[in-house]
């Protein structure tokens, strides 16, 4: 791997925001999921949480490539997704029109938080709205009453990015060291990472230029069954 590519990967990973995430409440259109994940990558979100639509997904997988940079965790219910975020100390901000909704710019996005976005036609579910800590909205000055889910999420997440930039939250790595190490390997060797997951193997060590250290010895250890194991 070239030094330039190595620098790009490490700089991107250094800016990841582990205490900022997105929860999609039954968003089902592939193009919207893909657009949401690209936006999350752009603002430094390392993982998003999706809730399976009642009718199921009309496609396999999540984004067909975008999720190489942003991990996607699927949940069977919005309550499960929200509970997981709250267990990590995150506040839940639902993009939802209601009597208690506030302008999204009034929210402090520098604190641990999750943005909850609803399905294309119906918005955030009643359950999701009830479980959210706050309801937020984007003031609309024209004739159209709402925005596409990916457009709305982009507007809100750029505000979160701006607040975090001003607070200096992108200036140093904030990921757990093990997650940082694992993610850097997965970005550098996605196919080999998949192989290790399938075989229950620990990732082989890399050097400072993100090249495998003593690759022949590791492959031999895999063949003879002595390579370090790991439960994924």
Coordinates of N, CA and C in Angstrom, one line a residue:
X1 N 0.8 -1.2 0.0 CA 0.0 0.0 0.0 C 0.9 1.2 0.0
X2 N 0.5 2.2 -0.8 CA 1.3 3.5 -0.9 C 1.2 4.3 0.4
X3 N 2.3 5.1 0.7 CA 2.2 5.9 1.9 C 1.0 6.9 1.9
X4 N 0.6 7.3 0.7 CA -0.5 8.2 0.6 C -1.8 7.5 1.0
X5 N -1.9 6.3 0.5 CA -3.1 5.5 0.8 C -3.2 5.2 2.3
X6 N -2.0 4.9 2.9 CA -2.0 4.6 4.3 C -2.4 5.8 5.1
X7 N -1.9 7.0 4.7 CA -2.2 8.2 5.4 C -3.7 8.5 5.3
X8 N -4.3 8.3 4.1 CA -5.7 8.6 4.0 C -6.5 7.7 4.9
X9 N -6.2 6.4 5.0 CA -7.0 5.5 5.8 C -6.9 5.9 7.3
X10 N -5.6 6.2 7.7 CA -5.4 6.5 9.2 C -6.0 7.9 9.5
X11 N -5.9 8.8 8.6 CA -6.5 10.1 8.9 C -8.0 10.1 9.0
X12 N -8.6 9.3 8.1 CA -10.1 9.1 8.1 C -10.5 8.4 9.4
X13 N -9.8 7.4 9.8 CA -10.1 6.6 11.0 C -9.9 7.5 12.3
X14 N -8.9 8.4 12.2 CA -8.7 9.3 13.4 C -9.8 10.3 13.6
X15 N -10.6 10.5 12.6 CA -11.7 11.4 12.7 C -13.1 10.8 13.0
X16 N -13.1 9.5 13.1 CA -14.4 8.8 13.4 C -14.9 9.2 14.8
X17 N -16.3 9.3 14.8 CA -17.0 9.8 16.0 C -17.8 8.6 16.6
X18 N -17.2 7.9 17.6 CA -17.9 6.7 18.1 C -19.2 7.0 18.9
X19 N -19.4 8.2 19.3 CA -20.5 8.6 20.1 C -21.6 9.4 19.3
X20 N -21.5 9.2 18.0 CA -22.5 9.8 17.1 C -23.0 8.7 16.1
X21 N -24.3 8.5 16.0 CA -24.7 7.4 15.1 C -26.1 7.8 14.5
X22 N -26.5 7.0 13.6 CA -27.8 7.1 12.9 C -28.6 5.9 13.1
X23 N -29.9 6.0 13.4 CA -30.8 4.9 13.4 C -31.9 5.1 12.4
X24 N -32.1 4.1 11.5 CA -33.1 4.2 10.5 C -34.3 3.3 10.9
X25 N -35.5 4.0 11.0 CA -36.7 3.3 11.5 C -37.5 2.8 10.3
X26 N -37.2 1.6 9.8 CA -37.9 1.0 8.7 C -37.7 1.7 7.3
X27 N -36.6 2.4 7.2 CA -36.2 2.9 5.8 C -35.9 1.7 5.0
X28 N -36.5 1.6 3.8 CA -36.3 0.4 3.0 C -35.8 0.6 1.6
X29 N -35.8 1.7 1.1 CA -35.3 1.9 -0.3 C -33.8 1.8 -0.4
X30 N -33.3 1.0 -1.2 CA -31.8 0.8 -1.3 C -31.1 2.1 -1.6
X31 N -31.6 3.0 -2.4 CA -30.9 4.2 -2.7 C -30.8 5.2 -1.5
X32 N -31.9 5.1 -0.7 CA -31.8 6.0 0.5 C -30.9 5.4 1.6
X33 N -30.9 4.1 1.7 CA -29.9 3.5 2.7 C -28.5 3.8 2.2
X34 N -28.2 3.7 0.9 CA -26.9 3.9 0.4 C -26.5 5.4 0.6
X35 N -27.4 6.3 0.3 CA -27.1 7.7 0.5 C -26.9 8.1 2.0
X36 N -27.7 7.5 2.9 CA -27.5 7.7 4.3 C -26.1 7.2 4.8
X37 N -25.7 6.1 4.3 CA -24.4 5.6 4.7 C -23.3 6.5 4.1
X38 N -23.4 6.9 2.9 CA -22.4 7.8 2.4 C -22.3 9.1 3.2
X39 N -23.4 9.6 3.6 CA -23.4 10.8 4.4 C -22.8 10.6 5.8
X40 N -23.1 9.4 6.4 CA -22.5 9.1 7.7 C -20.9 9.0 7.5
X41 N -20.5 8.4 6.4 CA -19.0 8.3 6.2 C -18.5 9.7 6.1
X42 N -19.2 10.6 5.4 CA -18.7 12.0 5.2 C -18.5 12.8 6.5
X43 N -19.4 12.5 7.5 CA -19.3 13.3 8.8 C -18.6 12.5 9.9
X44 N -18.1 11.3 9.5 CA -17.3 10.6 10.5 C -18.0 9.6 11.4
X45 N -19.2 9.2 11.0 CA -19.9 8.2 11.8 C -19.4 6.8 11.4
X46 N -18.9 6.0 12.4 CA -18.4 4.7 12.1 C -19.4 3.6 11.9
X47 N -20.6 3.7 12.5 CA -21.6 2.7 12.5 C -23.0 3.2 12.5
X48 N -23.9 2.6 11.7 CA -25.3 3.0 11.7 C -26.1 1.8 12.1
X49 N -27.3 2.1 12.5 CA -28.2 1.0 13.0 C -29.5 1.1 12.2
X50 N -29.8 -0.1 11.6 CA -31.0 -0.1 10.7 C -32.1 -1.0 11.4
X51 N -33.3 -0.7 11.2 CA -34.4 -1.5 11.7 C -35.2 -2.1 10.5
X52 N -35.3 -3.4 10.5 CA -35.9 -4.1 9.3 C -37.3 -3.7 9.1
X53 N -37.6 -3.3 7.9 CA -39.0 -2.9 7.6 C -40.0 -4.1 7.8
X54 N -41.2 -3.8 8.1 CA -42.2 -4.9 8.3 C -42.3 -5.8 7.1
X55 N -42.2 -5.2 5.9 CA -42.3 -6.0 4.7 C -41.0 -6.6 4.3
X56 N -40.0 -6.4 5.1 CA -38.6 -6.9 4.7 C -38.0 -6.0 3.7
X57 N -36.7 -6.2 3.5 CA -35.9 -5.5 2.5 C -36.2 -6.1 1.1
X58 N -36.2 -5.2 0.1 CA -36.4 -5.6 -1.2 C -35.1 -5.9 -1.9
X59 N -34.0 -6.1 -1.1 CA -32.7 -6.3 -1.7 C -31.9 -7.0 -0.6
X60 N -30.8 -7.7 -1.0 CA -29.9 -8.4 -0.1 C -28.8 -7.5 0.3
X61 N -28.4 -7.6 1.6 CA -27.3 -6.7 2.1 C -27.8 -5.3 2.4
X62 N -26.9 -4.4 2.4 CA -27.3 -3.0 2.8 C -27.0 -2.0 1.8
X63 N -25.7 -1.9 1.3 CA -25.4 -0.8 0.4 C -24.6 -1.2 -0.8
X64 N -24.2 -2.5 -0.9 CA -23.4 -2.9 -2.0 C -22.1 -2.1 -2.2
X65 N -21.3 -2.0 -1.1 CA -20.0 -1.4 -1.2 C -19.8 -0.2 -0.2
X66 N -20.8 0.6 0.0 CA -20.6 1.7 0.9 C -20.3 1.3 2.3
X67 N -20.8 0.1 2.7 CA -20.6 -0.3 4.1 C -19.2 -0.8 4.3
X68 N -18.3 -0.7 3.3 CA -16.9 -1.0 3.6 C -16.3 0.0 4.6
X69 N -16.8 1.2 4.5 CA -16.3 2.3 5.4 C -17.2 2.6 6.6
X70 N -18.4 2.2 6.6 CA -19.4 2.4 7.7 C -20.0 1.1 8.0
X71 N -19.9 0.6 9.2 CA -20.5 -0.6 9.6 C -22.0 -0.5 9.8
X72 N -22.7 -1.5 9.4 CA -24.2 -1.4 9.6 C -24.7 -2.6 10.4
X73 N -25.4 -2.2 11.5 CA -25.9 -3.2 12.4 C -27.5 -3.2 12.3
X74 N -28.0 -4.4 12.0 CA -29.5 -4.4 11.8 C -30.2 -4.9 13.1
X75 N -31.4 -4.4 13.3 CA -32.1 -4.7 14.5 C -33.6 -5.1 14.1
X76 N -34.2 -5.9 14.8 CA -35.5 -6.4 14.5 C -36.6 -5.4 14.9
X77 N -36.3 -4.5 15.8 CA -37.3 -3.5 16.3 C -36.5 -2.2 16.6
X78 N -37.3 -1.1 16.5 CA -36.7 0.2 16.8 C -36.4 0.3 18.3
X79 N -37.2 -0.4 19.1 CA -36.9 -0.3 20.5 C -35.6 -1.0 20.9
X80 N -35.2 -2.0 20.1 CA -33.9 -2.7 20.4 C -32.8 -1.7 20.0
X81 N -32.9 -1.1 18.8 CA -31.9 -0.1 18.3 C -31.7 1.0 19.3
X82 N -32.8 1.6 19.8 CA -32.8 2.7 20.7 C -32.2 2.3 22.0
X83 N -32.6 1.1 22.5 CA -32.1 0.6 23.8 C -30.6 0.5 23.7
X84 N -30.0 0.0 22.6 CA -28.6 -0.2 22.5 C -27.9 1.1 22.5
X85 N -28.4 2.1 21.8 CA -27.8 3.5 21.8 C -27.9 4.1 23.2
X86 N -29.0 4.0 23.9 CA -29.1 4.6 25.2 C -28.2 3.9 26.2
X87 N -27.9 2.6 26.0 CA -27.0 1.9 26.9 C -25.6 2.4 26.8
X88 N -25.3 3.0 25.6 CA -24.0 3.7 25.4 C -24.0 5.1 25.8
X89 N -25.1 5.6 26.5 CA -25.1 6.9 27.0 C -25.6 8.0 26.0
X90 N -26.2 7.5 24.9 CA -26.6 8.4 23.8 C -28.0 8.9 24.0
X91 N -28.2 10.2 23.7 CA -29.6 10.7 23.6 C -30.1 10.5 22.2
X92 N -31.4 10.3 22.1 CA -32.0 10.0 20.9 C -32.8 11.2 20.4
X93 N -32.4 11.7 19.2 CA -33.1 12.8 18.6 C -33.9 12.3 17.3
X94 N -35.2 12.3 17.4 CA -36.0 11.8 16.3 C -36.4 13.0 15.4
X95 N -36.1 12.8 14.1 CA -36.6 13.8 13.1 C -38.1 13.6 12.9
X96 N -38.9 14.4 13.7 CA -40.3 14.0 13.7 C -41.1 15.3 14.0
X97 N -42.1 15.5 13.2 CA -43.0 16.7 13.4 C -44.0 16.4 14.6
X98 N -43.9 17.2 15.6 CA -44.8 17.0 16.7 C -44.9 18.4 17.5
X99 N -45.8 18.4 18.5 CA -46.0 19.6 19.2 C -44.8 20.0 20.0
X100 N -43.9 19.0 20.3 CA -42.7 19.3 21.1 C -41.4 19.4 20.3
X101 N -41.6 19.3 19.0 CA -40.4 19.3 18.1 C -39.7 20.7 18.2
X102 N -38.4 20.7 18.2 CA -37.6 21.9 18.2 C -36.7 22.0 17.0
X103 N -36.2 23.2 16.7 CA -35.3 23.4 15.5 C -34.1 22.5 15.8
X104 N -33.7 21.8 14.7 CA -32.5 20.9 14.9 C -31.2 21.6 15.3
X105 N -31.1 22.9 15.0 CA -30.0 23.7 15.3 C -29.9 24.0 16.8
X106 N -30.9 23.8 17.5 CA -30.9 24.0 19.0 C -30.4 22.9 19.8
X107 N -30.1 21.8 19.1 CA -29.6 20.6 19.8 C -28.1 20.6 19.9
X108 N -27.6 20.1 21.1 CA -26.2 20.0 21.3 C -25.7 18.7 20.8
X109 N -25.2 18.7 19.5 CA -24.7 17.4 18.9 C -23.3 17.0 19.3
X110 N -22.7 17.8 20.2 CA -21.4 17.5 20.7 C -21.4 16.4 21.8
X111 N -22.6 16.2 22.3 CA -22.8 15.2 23.3 C -23.2 13.8 22.6
X112 N -22.9 12.7 23.3 CA -23.2 11.4 22.7 C -24.7 11.3 22.3
X113 N -25.0 11.0 21.0 CA -26.3 11.1 20.5 C -26.5 10.2 19.3
X114 N -27.8 9.9 19.0 CA -28.2 9.2 17.8 C -29.3 9.9 17.1
X115 N -29.2 10.0 15.8 CA -30.3 10.6 15.0 C -31.2 9.5 14.5
X116 N -32.5 9.6 14.8 CA -33.5 8.7 14.4 C -34.3 9.2 13.2
X117 N -34.2 8.5 12.1 CA -34.9 8.9 10.9 C -35.9 7.9 10.5
X118 N -37.1 8.3 10.1 CA -38.2 7.4 9.8 C -38.3 7.0 8.4
X119 N -39.2 6.1 8.1 CA -39.4 5.5 6.8 C -39.9 6.6 5.8
X120 N -39.7 6.2 4.5 CA -40.0 7.2 3.4 C -41.3 7.8 3.5
X121 N -42.4 7.0 3.6 CA -43.7 7.5 3.6 C -44.3 7.9 4.9
X122 N -44.0 7.2 5.9 CA -44.7 7.3 7.2 C -43.9 8.0 8.3
X123 N -42.6 8.3 8.1 CA -41.8 8.9 9.1 C -41.4 8.0 10.2
X124 N -41.0 8.6 11.3 CA -40.7 7.8 12.5 C -41.9 7.2 13.1
X125 N -41.8 5.9 13.5 CA -42.9 5.2 14.0 C -43.4 5.8 15.3
X126 N -44.6 5.4 15.7 CA -45.1 5.9 17.0 C -44.2 5.4 18.2
X127 N -43.8 4.2 18.0 CA -42.9 3.6 19.1 C -41.6 4.4 19.1
X128 N -41.0 4.6 18.0 CA -39.7 5.4 17.9 C -39.9 6.8 18.5
X129 N -41.0 7.5 18.1 CA -41.2 8.8 18.6 C -41.4 8.8 20.1
X130 N -42.1 7.8 20.7 CA -42.3 7.8 22.1 C -41.0 7.5 22.9
X131 N -40.1 6.8 22.3 CA -38.8 6.4 23.0 C -37.7 7.5 22.8
X132 N -37.9 8.4 21.9 CA -36.9 9.5 21.7 C -36.9 10.5 22.8
X133 N -35.7 11.0 23.1 CA -35.5 12.0 24.1 C -36.0 13.4 23.6
X134 N -35.8 13.7 22.4 CA -36.3 14.9 21.8 C -36.8 14.7 20.4
X135 N -37.7 15.5 19.9 CA -38.1 15.6 18.5 C -37.5 16.8 17.9
X136 N -37.0 16.7 16.7 CA -36.4 17.8 16.1 C -36.9 18.0 14.7
X137 N -36.9 19.2 14.1 CA -37.4 19.4 12.8 C -36.5 20.4 12.0
X138 N -36.6 20.4 10.7 CA -35.9 21.3 9.8 C -37.0 22.3 9.4
X139 N -36.8 23.6 9.8 CA -37.8 24.6 9.4 C -38.0 24.7 7.9
X140 N -39.2 24.6 7.4 CA -39.4 24.6 5.9 C -40.0 26.0 5.5
X141 N -39.4 26.7 4.6 CA -39.8 28.0 4.2 C -40.6 28.0 2.8
X142 N -40.8 26.9 2.3 CA -41.5 26.8 1.0 C -42.8 26.1 1.0
X143 N -43.3 25.6 -0.1 CA -44.6 25.0 -0.2 C -44.5 23.5 0.2
X144 N -43.3 22.9 0.0 CA -43.1 21.5 0.3 C -43.1 21.3 1.8
X145 N -43.8 20.3 2.3 CA -43.9 20.1 3.7 C -42.8 19.2 4.3
X146 N -42.1 18.5 3.5 CA -41.0 17.6 4.1 C -40.0 17.3 3.0
X147 N -38.9 16.7 3.5 CA -37.7 16.4 2.6 C -37.6 14.9 2.5
X148 N -36.9 14.5 1.5 CA -36.5 13.1 1.4 C -35.6 12.7 2.6
X149 N -35.8 11.5 3.1 CA -35.1 11.1 4.3 C -33.6 11.2 4.3
X150 N -33.0 10.9 3.1 CA -31.5 11.1 3.0 C -31.1 12.6 3.0
X151 N -31.9 13.4 2.4 CA -31.7 14.8 2.3 C -31.8 15.4 3.7
X152 N -32.8 15.1 4.4 CA -33.0 15.6 5.8 C -31.9 15.2 6.7
X153 N -31.6 13.9 6.6 CA -30.5 13.4 7.5 C -29.2 14.1 7.2
X154 N -28.9 14.4 5.9 CA -27.7 15.1 5.5 C -27.6 16.5 6.1
X155 N -28.7 17.2 6.1 CA -28.8 18.6 6.6 C -28.5 18.5 8.1
X156 N -29.1 17.6 8.8 CA -29.0 17.5 10.3 C -27.6 17.1 10.6
X157 N -27.0 16.1 9.9 CA -25.7 15.6 10.3 C -24.6 16.6 9.9
X158 N -24.8 17.4 9.0 CA -23.8 18.4 8.7 C -23.8 19.4 9.9
X159 N -24.9 19.7 10.4 CA -25.0 20.6 11.6 C -24.2 19.9 12.8
X160 N -24.4 18.6 12.9 CA -23.7 17.9 14.0 C -22.2 17.9 13.7
X161 N -21.8 17.8 12.4 CA -20.4 17.9 12.1 C -19.8 19.2 12.4
X162 N -20.5 20.3 12.1 CA -20.0 21.6 12.3 C -19.8 21.9 13.8
X163 N -20.8 21.5 14.6 CA -20.7 21.6 16.0 C -19.5 20.9 16.6
X164 N -19.3 19.7 16.1 CA -18.1 18.9 16.6 C -16.8 19.4 16.1
X165 N -16.8 20.0 14.9 CA -15.5 20.6 14.4 C -15.2 21.8 15.3
X166 N -16.1 22.6 15.7 CA -15.9 23.8 16.5 C -15.4 23.3 17.9
X167 N -15.9 22.2 18.4 CA -15.6 21.6 19.7 C -14.2 20.9 19.7
X168 N -13.6 20.7 18.5 CA -12.4 20.0 18.5 C -12.4 18.5 18.5
X169 N -13.6 17.9 18.3 CA -13.8 16.5 18.4 C -13.2 15.7 17.3
X170 N -12.8 16.4 16.2 CA -12.2 15.6 15.1 C -10.6 15.7 15.1
X171 N -10.1 16.3 16.2 CA -8.7 16.6 16.2 C -7.8 15.5 16.7
X172 N -8.4 14.5 17.3 CA -7.7 13.3 17.8 C -8.5 12.1 17.8
X173 N -7.9 10.9 17.7 CA -8.6 9.7 17.6 C -9.4 9.4 18.8
X174 N -10.7 9.0 18.6 CA -11.6 8.8 19.7 C -12.1 7.4 19.8
X175 N -11.7 6.5 18.9 CA -12.1 5.1 18.9 C -11.4 4.3 19.9
X176 N -12.1 3.3 20.4 CA -11.4 2.3 21.3 C -10.2 1.7 20.5
X177 N -9.1 1.5 21.2 CA -7.9 1.1 20.5 C -8.1 -0.3 19.7
X178 N -8.8 -1.2 20.3 CA -9.0 -2.5 19.6 C -9.9 -2.3 18.4
X179 N -10.9 -1.5 18.5 CA -11.8 -1.2 17.3 C -11.0 -0.5 16.3
X180 N -10.2 0.5 16.7 CA -9.3 1.2 15.7 C -8.4 0.2 14.9
X181 N -7.8 -0.7 15.6 CA -6.9 -1.7 15.0 C -7.7 -2.6 14.1
X182 N -8.8 -3.1 14.5 CA -9.6 -4.0 13.7 C -10.1 -3.3 12.5
X183 N -10.6 -2.1 12.6 CA -11.2 -1.4 11.5 C -10.1 -1.1 10.5
X184 N -8.9 -0.7 10.9 CA -7.9 -0.4 10.0 C -7.5 -1.7 9.2
X185 N -7.5 -2.8 9.8 CA -7.2 -4.0 9.1 C -8.4 -4.3 8.1
X186 N -9.6 -4.2 8.5 CA -10.7 -4.4 7.6 C -10.8 -3.5 6.4
X187 N -10.4 -2.3 6.6 CA -10.3 -1.4 5.5 C -9.1 -1.7 4.5
X188 N -8.0 -2.2 5.1 CA -6.9 -2.5 4.3 C -7.0 -3.8 3.6
X189 N -7.6 -4.8 4.2 CA -7.7 -6.2 3.7 C -9.1 -6.7 3.8
X190 N -10.1 -6.2 3.1 CA -11.5 -6.6 3.3 C -11.8 -8.0 3.1
X191 N -11.2 -8.6 2.0 CA -11.4 -10.0 1.7 C -10.7 -10.9 2.8
X192 N -9.5 -10.6 3.2 CA -8.9 -11.3 4.2 C -9.6 -11.2 5.6
X193 N -10.2 -10.1 5.8 CA -11.0 -9.9 7.1 C -12.2 -10.8 7.0
X194 N -12.9 -10.9 5.9 CA -14.0 -11.8 5.7 C -13.6 -13.3 6.0
X195 N -12.4 -13.6 5.4 CA -11.9 -15.0 5.6 C -11.7 -15.3 7.1
X196 N -11.1 -14.3 7.8 CA -10.8 -14.5 9.2 C -12.1 -14.7 10.0
X197 N -13.1 -13.9 9.7 CA -14.4 -14.0 10.3 C -15.0 -15.4 10.1
X198 N -15.0 -15.9 8.9 CA -15.6 -17.2 8.6 C -14.8 -18.3 9.3
X199 N -13.5 -18.2 9.4 CA -12.7 -19.2 10.0 C -12.5 -19.1 11.5
X200 N -12.9 -18.0 12.0 CA -12.7 -17.7 13.5 C -11.3 -17.5 13.8
X201 N -10.6 -16.7 13.0 CA -9.2 -16.4 13.1 C -8.9 -15.0 13.6
X202 N -7.9 -14.7 14.4 CA -7.4 -13.4 14.7 C -6.8 -12.8 13.4
X203 N -7.0 -11.5 13.3 CA -6.3 -10.8 12.2 C -4.8 -10.9 12.3
X204 N -4.1 -11.1 11.2 CA -2.7 -11.1 11.2 C -2.1 -9.7 11.5
X205 N -0.9 -9.6 12.0 CA -0.4 -8.2 12.3 C 0.0 -7.5 11.0
X206 N -0.1 -6.2 11.1 CA 0.4 -5.3 10.0 C 1.5 -4.4 10.5
X207 N 2.3 -3.9 9.5 CA 3.4 -3.0 9.8 C 2.8 -1.6 9.7
X208 N 3.7 -0.6 9.8 CA 3.3 0.8 9.8 C 2.7 1.3 8.4
X209 N 3.1 0.5 7.4 CA 2.6 0.8 6.0 C 1.4 0.0 5.7
X210 N 0.8 -0.7 6.6 CA -0.4 -1.5 6.5 C -0.2 -2.7 5.5
X211 N 1.0 -3.3 5.6 CA 1.3 -4.5 4.9 C 1.4 -5.6 5.9
X212 N 1.0 -6.8 5.5 CA 1.1 -8.0 6.4 C 2.5 -8.2 6.9
X213 N 2.7 -8.5 8.2 CA 4.0 -8.8 8.7 C 4.2 -10.4 8.6
X214 N 5.3 -10.8 7.8 CA 5.6 -12.2 7.7 C 4.4 -13.0 7.2
X215 N 3.8 -12.5 6.1 CA 2.6 -13.2 5.5 C 2.8 -14.7 5.3
X216 N 3.9 -15.1 4.7 CA 4.1 -16.6 4.5 C 3.9 -17.4 5.8
X217 N 4.5 -16.9 6.9 CA 4.4 -17.7 8.1 C 3.0 -17.7 8.6
X218 N 2.2 -16.6 8.4 CA 0.8 -16.6 8.9 C 0.0 -17.6 8.0
X219 N 0.2 -17.6 6.7 CA -0.6 -18.5 5.9 C -0.2 -20.0 6.2
X220 N 1.0 -20.2 6.5 CA 1.4 -21.6 6.9 C 0.7 -22.0 8.2
X221 N 0.6 -21.0 9.2 CA 0.0 -21.3 10.4 C -1.5 -21.6 10.2
X222 N -2.1 -20.9 9.2 CA -3.5 -21.2 8.9 C -3.7 -22.6 8.4
X223 N -2.8 -23.0 7.5 CA -2.8 -24.3 6.9 C -2.6 -25.4 7.9
X224 N -1.7 -25.2 8.9 CA -1.5 -26.3 9.9 C -2.3 -26.1 11.1
X225 N -3.2 -25.1 11.2 CA -4.2 -25.0 12.3 C -3.6 -24.3 13.5
X226 N -2.5 -23.7 13.4 CA -1.9 -23.1 14.6 C -2.1 -21.6 14.7
X227 N -2.7 -21.0 13.7 CA -3.0 -19.5 13.7 C -3.9 -19.2 14.9
X228 N -3.6 -18.0 15.5 CA -4.5 -17.6 16.6 C -6.0 -17.5 16.3
X229 N -6.8 -18.0 17.2 CA -8.2 -18.0 17.0 C -8.9 -16.8 17.6
X230 N -10.1 -16.5 17.2 CA -10.9 -15.4 17.7 C -12.3 -15.6 17.5
X231 N -13.1 -15.4 18.5 CA -14.6 -15.5 18.4 C -15.2 -14.2 17.9
X232 N -15.7 -14.1 16.7 CA -16.2 -12.9 16.2 C -17.7 -12.8 16.4

